[in-house]
Short mmCIF file of C-alpha atoms and ligand atoms in Angstrom, two decimals:
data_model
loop_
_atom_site.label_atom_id
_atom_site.label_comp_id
_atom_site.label_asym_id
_atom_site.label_seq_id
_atom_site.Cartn_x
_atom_site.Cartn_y
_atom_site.Cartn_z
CA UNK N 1 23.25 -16.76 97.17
CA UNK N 2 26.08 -19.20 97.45
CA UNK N 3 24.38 -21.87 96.86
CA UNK N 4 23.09 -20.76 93.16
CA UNK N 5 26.56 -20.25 92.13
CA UNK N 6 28.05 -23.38 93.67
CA UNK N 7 28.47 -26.33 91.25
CA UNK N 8 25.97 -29.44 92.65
CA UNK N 9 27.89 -32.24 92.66
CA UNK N 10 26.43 -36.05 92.97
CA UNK N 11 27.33 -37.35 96.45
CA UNK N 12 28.92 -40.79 96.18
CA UNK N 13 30.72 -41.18 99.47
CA UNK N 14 30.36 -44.22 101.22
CA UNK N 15 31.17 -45.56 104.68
CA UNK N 16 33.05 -48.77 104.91
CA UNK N 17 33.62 -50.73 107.73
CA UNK N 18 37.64 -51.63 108.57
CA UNK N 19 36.89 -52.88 111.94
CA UNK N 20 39.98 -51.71 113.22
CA UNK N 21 41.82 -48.62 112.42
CA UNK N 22 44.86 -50.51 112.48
CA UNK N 23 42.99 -52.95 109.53
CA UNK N 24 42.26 -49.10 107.01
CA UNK N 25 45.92 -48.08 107.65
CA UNK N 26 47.93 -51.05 106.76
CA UNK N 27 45.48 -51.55 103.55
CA UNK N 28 45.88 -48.03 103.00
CA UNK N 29 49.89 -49.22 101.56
CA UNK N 30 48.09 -52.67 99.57
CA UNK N 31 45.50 -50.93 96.27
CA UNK N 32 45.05 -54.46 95.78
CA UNK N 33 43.96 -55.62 99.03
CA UNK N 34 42.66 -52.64 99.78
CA UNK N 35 39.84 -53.05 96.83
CA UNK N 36 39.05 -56.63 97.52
CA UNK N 37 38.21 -55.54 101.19
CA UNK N 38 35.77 -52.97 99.61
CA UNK N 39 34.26 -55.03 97.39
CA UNK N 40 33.96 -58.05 100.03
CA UNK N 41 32.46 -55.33 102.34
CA UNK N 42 29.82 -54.42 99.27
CA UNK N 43 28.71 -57.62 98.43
CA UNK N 44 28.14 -58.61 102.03
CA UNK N 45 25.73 -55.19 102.31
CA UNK N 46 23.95 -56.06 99.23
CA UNK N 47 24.08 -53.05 98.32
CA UNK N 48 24.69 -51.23 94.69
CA UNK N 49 27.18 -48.32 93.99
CA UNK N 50 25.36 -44.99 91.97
CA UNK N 51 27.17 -45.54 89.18
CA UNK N 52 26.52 -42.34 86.29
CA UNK N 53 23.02 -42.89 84.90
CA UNK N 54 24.18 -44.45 81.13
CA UNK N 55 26.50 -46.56 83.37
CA UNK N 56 26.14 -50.62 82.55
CA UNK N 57 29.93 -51.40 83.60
CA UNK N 58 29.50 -54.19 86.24
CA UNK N 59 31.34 -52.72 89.10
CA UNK N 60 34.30 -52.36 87.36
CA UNK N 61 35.89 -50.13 89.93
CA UNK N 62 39.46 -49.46 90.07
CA UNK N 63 41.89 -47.27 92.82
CA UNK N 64 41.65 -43.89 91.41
CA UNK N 65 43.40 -40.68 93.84
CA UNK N 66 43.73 -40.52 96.67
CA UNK N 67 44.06 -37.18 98.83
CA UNK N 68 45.07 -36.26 102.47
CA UNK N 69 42.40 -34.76 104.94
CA UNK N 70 44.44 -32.29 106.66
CA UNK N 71 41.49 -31.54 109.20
CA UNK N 72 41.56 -34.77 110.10
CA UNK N 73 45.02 -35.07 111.25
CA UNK N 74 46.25 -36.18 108.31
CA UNK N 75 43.91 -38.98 107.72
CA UNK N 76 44.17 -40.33 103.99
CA UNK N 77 41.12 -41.44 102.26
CA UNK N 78 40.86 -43.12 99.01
CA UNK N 79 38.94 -42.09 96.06
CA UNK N 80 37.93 -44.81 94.14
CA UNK N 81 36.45 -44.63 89.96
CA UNK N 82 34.26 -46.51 88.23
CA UNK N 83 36.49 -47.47 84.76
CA UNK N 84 33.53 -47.36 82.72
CA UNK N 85 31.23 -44.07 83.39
CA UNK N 86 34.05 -42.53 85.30
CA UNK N 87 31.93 -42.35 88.70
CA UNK N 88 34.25 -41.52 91.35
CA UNK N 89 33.49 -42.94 95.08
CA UNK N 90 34.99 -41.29 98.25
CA UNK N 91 35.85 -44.29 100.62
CA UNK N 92 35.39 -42.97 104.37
CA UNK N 93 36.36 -45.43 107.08
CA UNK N 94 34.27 -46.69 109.62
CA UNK N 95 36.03 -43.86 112.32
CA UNK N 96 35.65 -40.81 110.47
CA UNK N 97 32.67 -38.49 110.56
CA UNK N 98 31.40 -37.66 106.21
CA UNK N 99 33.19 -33.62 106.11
CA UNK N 100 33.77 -33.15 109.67
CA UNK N 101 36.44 -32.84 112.18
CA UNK N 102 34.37 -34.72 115.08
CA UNK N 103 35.21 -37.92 115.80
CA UNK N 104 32.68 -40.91 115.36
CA UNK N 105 32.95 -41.86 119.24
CA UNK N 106 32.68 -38.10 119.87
CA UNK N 107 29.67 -38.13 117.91
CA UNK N 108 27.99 -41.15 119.21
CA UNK N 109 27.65 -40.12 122.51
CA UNK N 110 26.51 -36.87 121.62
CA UNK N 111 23.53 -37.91 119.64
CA UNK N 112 23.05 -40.76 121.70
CA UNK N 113 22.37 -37.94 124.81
CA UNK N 114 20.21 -36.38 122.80
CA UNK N 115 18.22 -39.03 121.60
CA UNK N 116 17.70 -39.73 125.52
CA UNK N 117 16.34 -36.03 125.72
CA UNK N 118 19.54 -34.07 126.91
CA UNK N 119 19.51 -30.42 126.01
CA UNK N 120 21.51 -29.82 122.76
CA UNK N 121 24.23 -27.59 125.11
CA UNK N 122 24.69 -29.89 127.53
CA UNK N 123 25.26 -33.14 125.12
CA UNK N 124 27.79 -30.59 123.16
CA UNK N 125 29.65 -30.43 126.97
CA UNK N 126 29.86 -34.15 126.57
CA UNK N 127 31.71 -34.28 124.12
CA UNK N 128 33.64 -30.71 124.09
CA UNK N 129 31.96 -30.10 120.98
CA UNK N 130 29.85 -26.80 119.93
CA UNK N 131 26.32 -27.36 119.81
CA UNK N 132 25.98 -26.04 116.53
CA UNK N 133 28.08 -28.90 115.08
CA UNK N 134 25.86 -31.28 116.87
CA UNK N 135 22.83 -29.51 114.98
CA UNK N 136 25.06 -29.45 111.69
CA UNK N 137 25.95 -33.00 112.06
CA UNK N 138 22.11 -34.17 112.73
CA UNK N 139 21.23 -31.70 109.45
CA UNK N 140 23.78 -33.72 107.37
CA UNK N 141 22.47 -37.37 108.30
CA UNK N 142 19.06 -35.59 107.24
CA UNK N 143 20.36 -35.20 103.71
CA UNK N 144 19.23 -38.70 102.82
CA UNK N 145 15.46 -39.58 102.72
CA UNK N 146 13.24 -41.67 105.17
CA UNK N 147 12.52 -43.60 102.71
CA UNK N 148 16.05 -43.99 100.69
CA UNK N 149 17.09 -45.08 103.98
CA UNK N 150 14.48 -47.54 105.03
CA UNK N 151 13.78 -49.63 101.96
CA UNK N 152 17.84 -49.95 102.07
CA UNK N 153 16.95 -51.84 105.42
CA UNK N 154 14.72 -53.82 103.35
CA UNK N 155 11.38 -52.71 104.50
CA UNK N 156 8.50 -52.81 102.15
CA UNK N 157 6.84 -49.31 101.29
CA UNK N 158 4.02 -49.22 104.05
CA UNK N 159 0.53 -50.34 102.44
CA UNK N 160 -1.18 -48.92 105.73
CA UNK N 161 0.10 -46.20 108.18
CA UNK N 162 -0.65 -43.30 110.21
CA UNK N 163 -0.56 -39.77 109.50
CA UNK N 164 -1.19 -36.82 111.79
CA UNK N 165 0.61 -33.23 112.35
CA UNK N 166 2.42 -32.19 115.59
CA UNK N 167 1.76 -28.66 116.21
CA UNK N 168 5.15 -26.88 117.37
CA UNK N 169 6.42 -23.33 117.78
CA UNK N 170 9.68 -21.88 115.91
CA UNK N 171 10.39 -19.13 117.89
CA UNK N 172 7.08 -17.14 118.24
CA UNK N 173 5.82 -18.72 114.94
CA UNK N 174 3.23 -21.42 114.75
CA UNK N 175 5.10 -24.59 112.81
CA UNK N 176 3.57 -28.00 112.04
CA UNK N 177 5.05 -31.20 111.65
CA UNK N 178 2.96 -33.80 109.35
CA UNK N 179 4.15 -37.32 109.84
CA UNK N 180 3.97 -40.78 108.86
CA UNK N 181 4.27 -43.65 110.76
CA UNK N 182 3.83 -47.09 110.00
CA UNK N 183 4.47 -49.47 113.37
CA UNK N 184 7.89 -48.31 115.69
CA UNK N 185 9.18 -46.23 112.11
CA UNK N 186 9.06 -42.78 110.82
CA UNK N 187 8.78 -42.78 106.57
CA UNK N 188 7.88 -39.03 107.01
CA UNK N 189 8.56 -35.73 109.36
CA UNK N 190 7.95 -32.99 107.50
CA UNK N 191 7.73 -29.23 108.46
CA UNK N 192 4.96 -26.40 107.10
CA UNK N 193 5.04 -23.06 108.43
CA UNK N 194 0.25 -22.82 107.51
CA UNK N 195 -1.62 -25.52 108.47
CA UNK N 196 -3.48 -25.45 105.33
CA UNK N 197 -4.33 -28.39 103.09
CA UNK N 198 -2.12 -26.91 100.48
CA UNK N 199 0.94 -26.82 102.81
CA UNK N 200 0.52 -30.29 104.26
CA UNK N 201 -0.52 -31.60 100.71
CA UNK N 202 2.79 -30.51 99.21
CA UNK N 203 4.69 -31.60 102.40
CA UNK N 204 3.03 -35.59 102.29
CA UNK N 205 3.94 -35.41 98.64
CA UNK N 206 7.53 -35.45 99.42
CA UNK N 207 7.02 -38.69 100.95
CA UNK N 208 4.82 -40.26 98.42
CA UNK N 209 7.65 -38.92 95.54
CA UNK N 210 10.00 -40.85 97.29
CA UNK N 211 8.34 -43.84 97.45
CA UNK N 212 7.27 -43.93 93.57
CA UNK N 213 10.50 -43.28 92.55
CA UNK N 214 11.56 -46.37 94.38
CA UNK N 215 8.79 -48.01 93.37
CA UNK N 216 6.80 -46.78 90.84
CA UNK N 217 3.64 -49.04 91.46
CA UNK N 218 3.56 -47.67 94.77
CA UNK N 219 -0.24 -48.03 96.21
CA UNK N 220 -1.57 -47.19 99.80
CA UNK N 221 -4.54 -49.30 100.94
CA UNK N 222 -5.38 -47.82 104.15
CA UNK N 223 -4.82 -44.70 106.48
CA UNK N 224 -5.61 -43.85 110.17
CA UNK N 225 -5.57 -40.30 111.11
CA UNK N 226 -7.05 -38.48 113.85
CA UNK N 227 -9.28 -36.18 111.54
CA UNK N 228 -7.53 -33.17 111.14
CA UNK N 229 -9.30 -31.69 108.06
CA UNK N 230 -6.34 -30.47 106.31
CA UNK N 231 -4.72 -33.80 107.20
CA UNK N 232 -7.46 -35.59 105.67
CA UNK N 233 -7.92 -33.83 103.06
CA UNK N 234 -4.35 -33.69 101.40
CA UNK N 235 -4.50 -37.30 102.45
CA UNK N 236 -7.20 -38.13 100.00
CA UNK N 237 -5.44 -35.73 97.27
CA UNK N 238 -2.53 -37.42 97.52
CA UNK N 239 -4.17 -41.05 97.98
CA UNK N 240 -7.18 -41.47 96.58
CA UNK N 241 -7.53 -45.16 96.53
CA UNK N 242 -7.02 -45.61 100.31
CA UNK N 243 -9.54 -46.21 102.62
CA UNK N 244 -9.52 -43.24 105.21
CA UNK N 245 -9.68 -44.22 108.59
CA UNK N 246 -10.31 -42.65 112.26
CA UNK N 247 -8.94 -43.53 115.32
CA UNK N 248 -11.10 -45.07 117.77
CA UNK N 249 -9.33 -44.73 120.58
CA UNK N 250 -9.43 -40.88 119.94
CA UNK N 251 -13.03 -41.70 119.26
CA UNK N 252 -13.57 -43.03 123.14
CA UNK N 253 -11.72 -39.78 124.60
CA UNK N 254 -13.86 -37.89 122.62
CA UNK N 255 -17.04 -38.57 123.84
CA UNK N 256 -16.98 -37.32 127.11
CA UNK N 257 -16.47 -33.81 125.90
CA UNK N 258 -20.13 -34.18 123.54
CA UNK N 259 -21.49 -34.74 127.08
CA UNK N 260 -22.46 -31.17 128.82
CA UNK N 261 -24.12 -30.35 132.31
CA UNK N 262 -24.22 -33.64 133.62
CA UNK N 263 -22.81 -35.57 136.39
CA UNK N 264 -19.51 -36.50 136.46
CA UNK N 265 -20.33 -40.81 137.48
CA UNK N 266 -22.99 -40.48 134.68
CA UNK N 267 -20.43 -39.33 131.82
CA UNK N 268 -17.73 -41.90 133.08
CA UNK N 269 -20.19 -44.34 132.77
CA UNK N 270 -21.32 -43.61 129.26
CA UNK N 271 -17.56 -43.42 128.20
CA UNK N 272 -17.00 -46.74 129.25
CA UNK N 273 -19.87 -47.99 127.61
CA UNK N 274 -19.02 -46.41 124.07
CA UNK N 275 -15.64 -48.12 124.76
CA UNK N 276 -17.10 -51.47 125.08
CA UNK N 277 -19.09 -50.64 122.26
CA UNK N 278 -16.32 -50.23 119.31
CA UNK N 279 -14.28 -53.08 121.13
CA UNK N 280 -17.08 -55.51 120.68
CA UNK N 281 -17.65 -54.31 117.35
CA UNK N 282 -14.19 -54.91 116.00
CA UNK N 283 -14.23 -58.48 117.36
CA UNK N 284 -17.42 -59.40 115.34
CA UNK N 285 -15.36 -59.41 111.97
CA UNK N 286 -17.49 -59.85 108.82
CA UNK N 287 -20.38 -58.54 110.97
CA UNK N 288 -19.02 -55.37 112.78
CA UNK N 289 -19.63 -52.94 110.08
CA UNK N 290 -23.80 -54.03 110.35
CA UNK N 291 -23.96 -54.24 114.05
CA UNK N 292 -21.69 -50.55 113.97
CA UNK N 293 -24.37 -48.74 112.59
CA UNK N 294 -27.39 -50.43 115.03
CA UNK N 295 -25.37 -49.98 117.44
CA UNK N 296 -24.41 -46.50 117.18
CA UNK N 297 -28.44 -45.44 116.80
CA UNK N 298 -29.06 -47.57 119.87
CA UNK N 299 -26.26 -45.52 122.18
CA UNK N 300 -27.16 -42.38 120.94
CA UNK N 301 -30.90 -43.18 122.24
CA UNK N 302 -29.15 -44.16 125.20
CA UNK N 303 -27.49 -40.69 125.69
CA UNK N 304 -30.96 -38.95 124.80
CA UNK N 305 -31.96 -41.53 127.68
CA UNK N 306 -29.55 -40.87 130.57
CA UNK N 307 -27.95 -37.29 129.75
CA UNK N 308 -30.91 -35.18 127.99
CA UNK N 309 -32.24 -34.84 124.68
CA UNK N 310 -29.80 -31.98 123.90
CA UNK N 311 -26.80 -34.42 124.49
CA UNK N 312 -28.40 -36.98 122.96
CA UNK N 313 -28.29 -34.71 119.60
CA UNK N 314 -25.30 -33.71 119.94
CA UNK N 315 -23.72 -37.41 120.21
CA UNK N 316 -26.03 -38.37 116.91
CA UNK N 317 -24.49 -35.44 114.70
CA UNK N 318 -20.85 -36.58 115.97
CA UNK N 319 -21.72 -39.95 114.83
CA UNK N 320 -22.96 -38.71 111.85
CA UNK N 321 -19.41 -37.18 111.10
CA UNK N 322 -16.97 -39.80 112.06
CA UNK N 323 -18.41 -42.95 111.83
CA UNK N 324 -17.82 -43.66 107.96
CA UNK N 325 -13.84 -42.94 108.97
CA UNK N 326 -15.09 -45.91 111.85
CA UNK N 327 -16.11 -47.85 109.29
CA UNK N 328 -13.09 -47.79 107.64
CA UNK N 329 -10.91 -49.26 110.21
CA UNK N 330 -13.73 -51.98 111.16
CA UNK N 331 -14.27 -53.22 107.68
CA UNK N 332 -10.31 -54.04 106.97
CA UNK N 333 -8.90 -56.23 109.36
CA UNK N 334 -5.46 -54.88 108.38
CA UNK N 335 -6.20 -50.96 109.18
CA UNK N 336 -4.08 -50.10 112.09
CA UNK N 337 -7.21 -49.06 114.88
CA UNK N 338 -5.25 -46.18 116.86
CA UNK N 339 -2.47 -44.02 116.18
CA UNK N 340 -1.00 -44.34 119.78
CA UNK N 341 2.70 -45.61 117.72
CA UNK N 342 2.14 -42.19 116.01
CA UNK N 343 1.71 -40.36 119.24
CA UNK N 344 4.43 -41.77 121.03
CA UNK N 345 6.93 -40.78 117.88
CA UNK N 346 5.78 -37.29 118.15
CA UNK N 347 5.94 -37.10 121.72
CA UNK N 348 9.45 -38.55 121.58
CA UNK N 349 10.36 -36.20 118.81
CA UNK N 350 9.15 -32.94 120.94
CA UNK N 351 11.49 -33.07 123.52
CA UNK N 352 14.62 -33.13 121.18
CA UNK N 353 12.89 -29.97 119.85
CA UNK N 354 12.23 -28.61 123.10
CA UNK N 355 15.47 -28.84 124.20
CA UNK N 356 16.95 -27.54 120.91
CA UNK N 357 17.66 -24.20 120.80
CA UNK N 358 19.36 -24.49 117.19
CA UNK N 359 15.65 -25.69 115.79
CA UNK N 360 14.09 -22.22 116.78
CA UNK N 361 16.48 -20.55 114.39
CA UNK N 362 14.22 -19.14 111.83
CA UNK N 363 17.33 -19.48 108.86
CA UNK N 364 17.84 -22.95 110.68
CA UNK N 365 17.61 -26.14 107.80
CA UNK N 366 14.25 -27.27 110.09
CA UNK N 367 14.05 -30.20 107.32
CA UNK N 368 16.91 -31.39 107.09
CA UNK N 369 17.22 -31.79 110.89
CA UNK N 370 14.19 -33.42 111.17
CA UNK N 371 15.31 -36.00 108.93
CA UNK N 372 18.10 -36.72 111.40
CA UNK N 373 16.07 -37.09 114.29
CA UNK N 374 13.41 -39.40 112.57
CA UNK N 375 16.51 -41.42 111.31
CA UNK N 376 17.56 -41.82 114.92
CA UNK N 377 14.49 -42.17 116.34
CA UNK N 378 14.54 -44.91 113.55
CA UNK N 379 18.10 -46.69 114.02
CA UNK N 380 18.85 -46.32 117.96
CA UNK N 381 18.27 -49.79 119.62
CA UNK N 382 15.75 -49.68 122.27
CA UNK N 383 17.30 -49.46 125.88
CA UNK N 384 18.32 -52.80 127.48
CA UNK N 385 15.42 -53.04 129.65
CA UNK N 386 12.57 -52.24 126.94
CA UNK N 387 10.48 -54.76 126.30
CA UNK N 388 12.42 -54.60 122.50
CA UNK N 389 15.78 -54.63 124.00
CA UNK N 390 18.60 -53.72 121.82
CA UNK N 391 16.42 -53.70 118.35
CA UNK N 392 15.73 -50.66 116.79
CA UNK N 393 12.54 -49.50 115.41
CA UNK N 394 13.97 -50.56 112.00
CA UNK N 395 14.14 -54.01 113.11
CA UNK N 396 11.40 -54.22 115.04
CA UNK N 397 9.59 -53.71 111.73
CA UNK N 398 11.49 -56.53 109.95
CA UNK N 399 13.74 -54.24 108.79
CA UNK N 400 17.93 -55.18 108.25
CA UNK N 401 20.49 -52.87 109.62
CA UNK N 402 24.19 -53.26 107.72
CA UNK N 403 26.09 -54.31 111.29
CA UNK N 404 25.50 -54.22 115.01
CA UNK N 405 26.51 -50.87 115.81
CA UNK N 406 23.83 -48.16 115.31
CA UNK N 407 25.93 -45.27 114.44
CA UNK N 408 28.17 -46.95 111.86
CA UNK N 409 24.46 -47.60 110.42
CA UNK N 410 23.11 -44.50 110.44
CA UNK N 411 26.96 -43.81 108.31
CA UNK N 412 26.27 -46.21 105.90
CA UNK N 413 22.75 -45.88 105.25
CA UNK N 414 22.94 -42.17 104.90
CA UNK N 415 25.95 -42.79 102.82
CA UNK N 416 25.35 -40.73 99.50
CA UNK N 417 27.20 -43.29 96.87
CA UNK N 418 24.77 -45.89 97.39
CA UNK N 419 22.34 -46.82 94.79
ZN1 ZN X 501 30.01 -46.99 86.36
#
């Protein structure tokens, strides 16, 4: 009901970095210096200001009001307008949290404890916060997009990716999470109450919005999923230029399940033969799609051979069904070939929402929080001793983050007043 009557006002706040606290206070007394470090800080980013849309004034920017946060003990922050369409930019240092009385060191090793998979009560303990302004806080880095935030690292739209749902529970209720992921980086965690085409159609679309509107010739070439009809399905709605893709390794753990009332050395065996099978295939190139199909007719006679005509059959149809989505990732050498990246996101994802009581709360913003946790699944460095040591997923990818400390990114990049 509130929010109807509330005015919606354009979010332009952005995070600077001061370095020091020391540095924000004594330019707090200098509007001169004070500007210049902005700007300076700007221009390093790259990074544009949302100026008002009729806007052409080029940066003009000049020291506007300021006002004193009284929940912040008394921290001043500057307002700063844009002379020409008016635009006016909150200016939040580097040490305070966008609208909230926690602390930024507070809040860094809060989320970073729950990033490691620390229950959302005891990473409040931590920092003798209340968990629900740990879920609050997650909600509000959620406010800005995967994709907002990721091609402000500089990453290209992805051209091929993976998409699947995680199935999850909100309190007794069956949820579902469709995602996208395109190498170590979320572009999409959505959440659908039906598993329906319809609901995971309008939930992928968010994504693919977002990406047209920052780039409006926008085209995906290729897609692995695991063959979830509804996933497939809304993925061909919503795509229908890419080439649709299944996952072989799913493909290999499969196949022992087609394989019924026979001995247990004799399925192993035929497992490990299909897995030879698509391997070789993929390493024939310009030839694998051919040799796929022979080969495919030749290991279903196989089956007929070893485990019964009945199996045999059963293997054919099963080839009948998936091996076009095969195809698919054999015949473009750029189609990712198994969505285990995609797995280990979800599974990494799942135990933040096990542990998260705040999730299960059926008035809960379930978006909006899982557009937190994708964005620090996305922007918290790999631990010292990972094989990607102190990169994050964004740079992993090729991505640029603003400075070297991963919560001050996660402040800037969610930052509302950039363009
Ligand atoms: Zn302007």
């Amino acid at each position: 009901m509130r929010n109807t009557a509330r005015q919606t006002r354009e979010n332009r706040t952005i995070t600077v970095d001061f370095q020091h606290e020391a540095t924000y206070f004594q330019l707090l007394d200098d509007g001169k210096a004070f500007l210049e470090f902005v700007f300076a800080f700007l221009l390093a980013l790259g990074f544009q200001l949302k100026h008002k849309a009729t806007c052409s004034g080029g940066g003009c920017l000049t020291r506007h009001s300021h006002y004193v946060r009284v929940r912040l003990c008394g921290v001043t922050i500057w307002r700063i307008q844009c002379t020409t369409c008016k635009a006016v930019f909150t200016v939040l240092p580097h040490f305070v949290l966008r609208y909230r009385q926690m602390r930024s060191d507070v809040a860094r090793n809060a989320l970073l404890a729950m990033h490691g998979g620390l229950s959302l009560e005891l990473c409040a303990v931590i920092g003798h916060i209340s968990p629900m302004a740990l879920y609050r806080l997650v909600c509000a880095l959620g406010q800005q997009s995967l994709v907002r935030v990721l091609t402000r690292c500089g990453l290209p739209l992805p051209v091929y990716f993976l998409a699947d749902e995680k199935h999850s529970r909100c309190l007794t209720a069956k949820v579902y999470l469709p995602t996208i992921v395109c190498g170590r980086v979320l572009w999409h965690l959505g959440y659908t109450e039906a598993a329906s085409t319809a609901a995971f159609t309008q939930s992928y679309r968010e994504f693919q919005q977002a990406a047209l509107q920052q780039e409006p010739s926008y085209r995906v070439r290729g897609i692995l999923t695991d063959g979830f009809a509804s996933t497939t399905s809304s993925m061909r709605t919503l795509f229908p230029e890419a080439r649709l893709g299944n996952c072989l390794r799913h493909a290999i753990n499969k196949l022992p399940a087609k394989l019924v009332a026979i001995a247990s050395p004799v399925r192993k065996a035929l497992r490990s033969q299909f897995h030879t099978l698509l391997y070789r295939a993929r390493q024939r190139k310009a030839l694998r799609v051919f040799a796929l199909g022979q080969r495919l007719r030749h290991f279903a006679d196989h089956v007929a051979h070893t485990a019964g005509t009945v199996n045999g059959e059963r293997v054919r149809r099963w080839f009948q069904e998936k091996k076009a989505g095969w195809y698919a990732v054999l015949t473009d050498p750029q189609m990712p070939v198994t969505s285990t990246l995609l797995d280990q996101a979800h599974n990494a994802i799942e135990r933040k929402l096990f542990a998260m009581q705040g999730f299960h709360h059926p008035r809960g913003s379930q978006q909006a929080f899982l557009t937190g946790l994708a964005h620090l699944y996305n922007l918290i460095p790999y631990q010292r001793r990972a094989l990607q040591a102190g990169q994050c997923g964004v740079e992993v990818e090729g991505g640029k983050v603003p400075t070297r400390d991963w919560l001050l990114n996660l402040q800037i990049l969610t930052s509302g007043g950039f363009r």
